[in-house]
Every structure is written in C-alpha cells, then in structure tokens.
Amino acid sequence: MPNPMWNLQRDPEMFDDYAYVRAAIEDVVSRLPVDTTRVYATGLSFGSRATQCFTSAMSDVFAASAPMSSFMNDMNLEVARKNLEGVESKIPMFFLIGATENGSEYLSENMRNYYGIWLEQNGLGSDFDAALSGFYKDGKYNTWTFEDANGVPLVQYANMDGR
C-alpha cells in the first residue's frame, strides 16, 4: 500500500518509493522508445523534496532535475547527502522557488547549505560565493547561475520578488 507521503528516509516498515519510481521508469523504458540519457525529474512542494532525494539516489537514471517550490529540511538534506556518497557523476539542477516561501531567502545559511550539496556534487566547490558565476535580473525575476569551467550551468536558482 503506498504511503500517505514519500518514504524518503527509506523506512523499512513503509512502502519503498525508491524501488517504485525505479520500476515505473524501467517499465516505461521497456515499452516505449526512451532516450535513457535524457530522463529528468521534477516535483512541486513536497514532491520537490522527493525529486531531490530520488535524483540523488538514482543518478544512473536521472540526467538532471528541476525541483519547484520547496527546499529540503535538515532530515531530507541528510538523506540526499547519504544518497550521494560515492556518486561521481554530475547532476545538473534547476531550482524554481518563490522569494518568500518558508525559509527560502537566497542568502540565508539554510539556503547556502541547501544549494551547497549540489554545488559540491557538480564539482563547483563548497564556497558558495566563489562558485557563483552570474546573476541575472529581469523585472521581478532573479536567476543565480553556477557554471563549470566550460561555462555549462550545473546549478541554477530562480525566484520571483515578492512571492
């Protein structure tokens, strides 16, 4: 029986959502012409947390991820960190978050920790400010970009002023 919420901590007493997501993708790939190098994940709110945990646990499945309208709490950050242990591949991430969503202030320590896990995974270092490649503002929209040495954006964060 599926859980009333994602089992991101892999509680053995609950339904295994990681196995379910992997099996669902494998089923689709077995029946349809899918370019397996271009499988992406996205999710909204708590689904955003699940997106990041699944992406970190299944870097062999997901090429990139675009979580929306949520950030990871400490417990989910630890899950993602644990999932990434030993993973050497880069995992491009594009985050879309409202400027006033709970705790999402760009320069807060929480947000620096939140994005830091993906900066480090993508070989961009742990110094948040040094890793920042560019900032773009278009009206009320703000985008922070973190690129590798070849100018490839590996982590992007976009938000909207006042919302």
Coordinates of C-alpha atoms in Angstrom, one line a residue:
M1 CA 0.0 0.0 0.0
P2 CA 1.5 3.4 -1.0
N3 CA 2.4 5.8 1.8
P4 CA 0.4 9.0 2.6
M5 CA 3.7 10.8 1.9
W6 CA 7.0 9.9 0.3
N7 CA 9.2 7.5 2.2
L8 CA 12.4 9.5 1.6
Q9 CA 14.2 8.1 4.7
R10 CA 13.7 4.5 3.4
D11 CA 11.8 3.3 6.5
P12 CA 11.6 -0.5 6.0
E13 CA 8.2 -0.5 7.6
M14 CA 6.8 1.7 4.8
F15 CA 6.3 1.2 1.0
D16 CA 9.6 1.5 -0.9
D17 CA 9.1 4.6 -3.0
Y18 CA 12.6 4.5 -4.5
A19 CA 12.0 1.0 -5.8
Y20 CA 8.6 2.0 -7.1
V21 CA 10.0 5.1 -9.0
R22 CA 12.8 3.0 -10.5
A23 CA 10.4 0.2 -11.5
A24 CA 8.0 2.7 -13.1
I25 CA 10.8 4.2 -15.2
E26 CA 12.1 0.8 -16.2
D27 CA 8.6 -0.3 -17.2
V28 CA 8.2 2.8 -19.5
V29 CA 11.6 2.3 -21.0
S30 CA 10.8 -1.3 -21.7
R31 CA 7.7 -0.4 -23.7
L32 CA 8.5 2.9 -25.3
P33 CA 11.4 4.4 -27.3
V34 CA 13.0 6.4 -24.5
D35 CA 16.4 8.1 -24.7
T36 CA 17.7 6.9 -21.3
T37 CA 20.3 9.6 -21.3
R38 CA 17.5 12.2 -21.1
V39 CA 15.3 11.2 -18.2
Y40 CA 14.6 14.1 -16.0
A41 CA 12.8 14.6 -12.6
T42 CA 10.7 17.4 -11.4
G43 CA 8.3 17.9 -8.4
L44 CA 6.3 20.5 -6.7
S45 CA 6.4 21.3 -2.9
F46 CA 7.0 18.0 -1.0
G47 CA 7.4 16.4 -4.4
S48 CA 10.3 18.7 -4.8
R49 CA 12.0 17.1 -1.8
A50 CA 11.2 13.7 -3.3
T51 CA 12.7 14.8 -6.6
Q52 CA 16.0 15.7 -5.0
C53 CA 16.1 12.5 -2.9
F54 CA 15.3 10.3 -5.9
T55 CA 17.7 12.2 -8.2
S56 CA 20.5 11.8 -5.6
A57 CA 19.7 8.1 -5.1
M58 CA 19.3 7.3 -8.8
S59 CA 22.0 9.3 -10.7
D60 CA 22.2 6.3 -13.0
V61 CA 18.5 7.0 -14.0
F62 CA 18.1 10.8 -13.9
A63 CA 20.2 13.1 -16.1
A64 CA 19.0 16.3 -14.3
S65 CA 16.4 17.6 -12.0
A66 CA 14.1 20.7 -11.6
P67 CA 12.6 20.9 -8.1
M68 CA 10.0 23.6 -7.6
S69 CA 8.6 25.4 -4.6
S70 CA 10.3 23.7 -1.8
F71 CA 13.6 23.3 -0.1
M72 CA 15.0 20.5 1.9
N73 CA 14.7 20.3 5.6
D74 CA 17.7 19.0 7.6
M75 CA 16.4 15.5 7.6
N76 CA 16.0 15.4 3.8
L77 CA 19.3 17.1 3.3
E78 CA 21.0 14.3 5.2
V79 CA 19.1 11.7 3.1
A80 CA 20.3 13.4 -0.1
R81 CA 23.9 13.6 1.2
K82 CA 23.9 10.0 2.1
N83 CA 22.4 9.0 -1.3
L84 CA 25.2 10.9 -3.0
E85 CA 28.0 9.2 -1.1
G86 CA 30.2 7.5 -3.8
V87 CA 28.3 9.1 -6.7
E88 CA 30.8 10.7 -9.0
S89 CA 28.5 11.9 -11.8
K90 CA 27.4 15.5 -12.1
I91 CA 23.7 16.1 -11.7
P92 CA 22.5 19.4 -13.1
M93 CA 19.8 21.1 -11.0
F94 CA 17.5 24.0 -11.8
F95 CA 15.5 25.2 -8.8
L96 CA 12.4 27.4 -9.0
I97 CA 11.4 28.9 -5.7
G98 CA 9.3 31.8 -4.6
A99 CA 11.2 34.6 -2.9
T100 CA 9.0 34.4 0.3
E101 CA 8.5 30.7 0.6
N102 CA 9.2 29.4 4.0
G103 CA 12.9 29.9 4.7
S104 CA 13.9 30.4 1.1
E105 CA 15.8 33.7 1.4
Y106 CA 18.6 33.4 -1.1
L107 CA 21.4 34.4 1.2
S108 CA 20.3 32.6 4.3
E109 CA 22.6 30.0 5.8
N110 CA 19.9 27.4 5.3
M111 CA 19.8 28.1 1.5
R112 CA 23.6 28.1 1.3
N113 CA 23.6 24.6 2.9
Y114 CA 20.8 23.6 0.6
Y115 CA 22.4 24.5 -2.6
G116 CA 25.9 23.7 -1.3
I117 CA 25.2 19.9 -1.5
W118 CA 24.5 20.3 -5.3
L119 CA 27.4 22.7 -5.9
E120 CA 29.8 20.1 -4.3
Q121 CA 28.2 17.2 -6.3
N122 CA 28.8 19.1 -9.5
G123 CA 32.4 19.9 -8.8
L124 CA 31.8 23.6 -8.1
G125 CA 33.3 23.6 -4.6
S126 CA 31.9 24.4 -1.3
D127 CA 32.5 28.2 -1.3
F128 CA 29.0 29.4 -2.3
D129 CA 30.0 33.0 -3.2
A130 CA 33.1 31.8 -5.2
A131 CA 31.0 29.3 -7.1
L132 CA 28.5 31.9 -8.3
S133 CA 29.1 32.5 -12.0
G134 CA 26.4 35.1 -12.6
F135 CA 23.2 36.8 -11.5
Y136 CA 20.5 37.9 -13.9
K137 CA 17.5 40.1 -13.0
D138 CA 14.6 40.6 -15.4
G139 CA 11.9 42.7 -13.8
K140 CA 10.8 40.7 -10.8
Y141 CA 12.6 37.5 -11.8
N142 CA 16.0 36.7 -10.4
T143 CA 18.3 33.9 -11.6
W144 CA 21.6 32.8 -9.9
T145 CA 23.8 30.6 -12.1
F146 CA 26.7 28.3 -11.1
E147 CA 28.7 27.1 -14.1
D148 CA 31.6 24.8 -14.5
A149 CA 34.9 25.8 -16.1
N150 CA 33.5 25.3 -19.6
G151 CA 30.5 27.7 -18.9
V152 CA 28.0 24.9 -18.6
P153 CA 25.3 25.8 -16.0
L154 CA 25.2 22.9 -13.5
V155 CA 23.1 24.6 -10.8
Q156 CA 20.6 27.4 -11.3
Y157 CA 18.3 29.0 -8.8
A158 CA 15.4 31.2 -9.9
N159 CA 12.9 33.1 -7.8
M160 CA 10.4 35.9 -8.1
D161 CA 10.5 39.1 -6.0
G162 CA 7.5 39.5 -3.7
R163 CA 6.2 35.9 -4.0

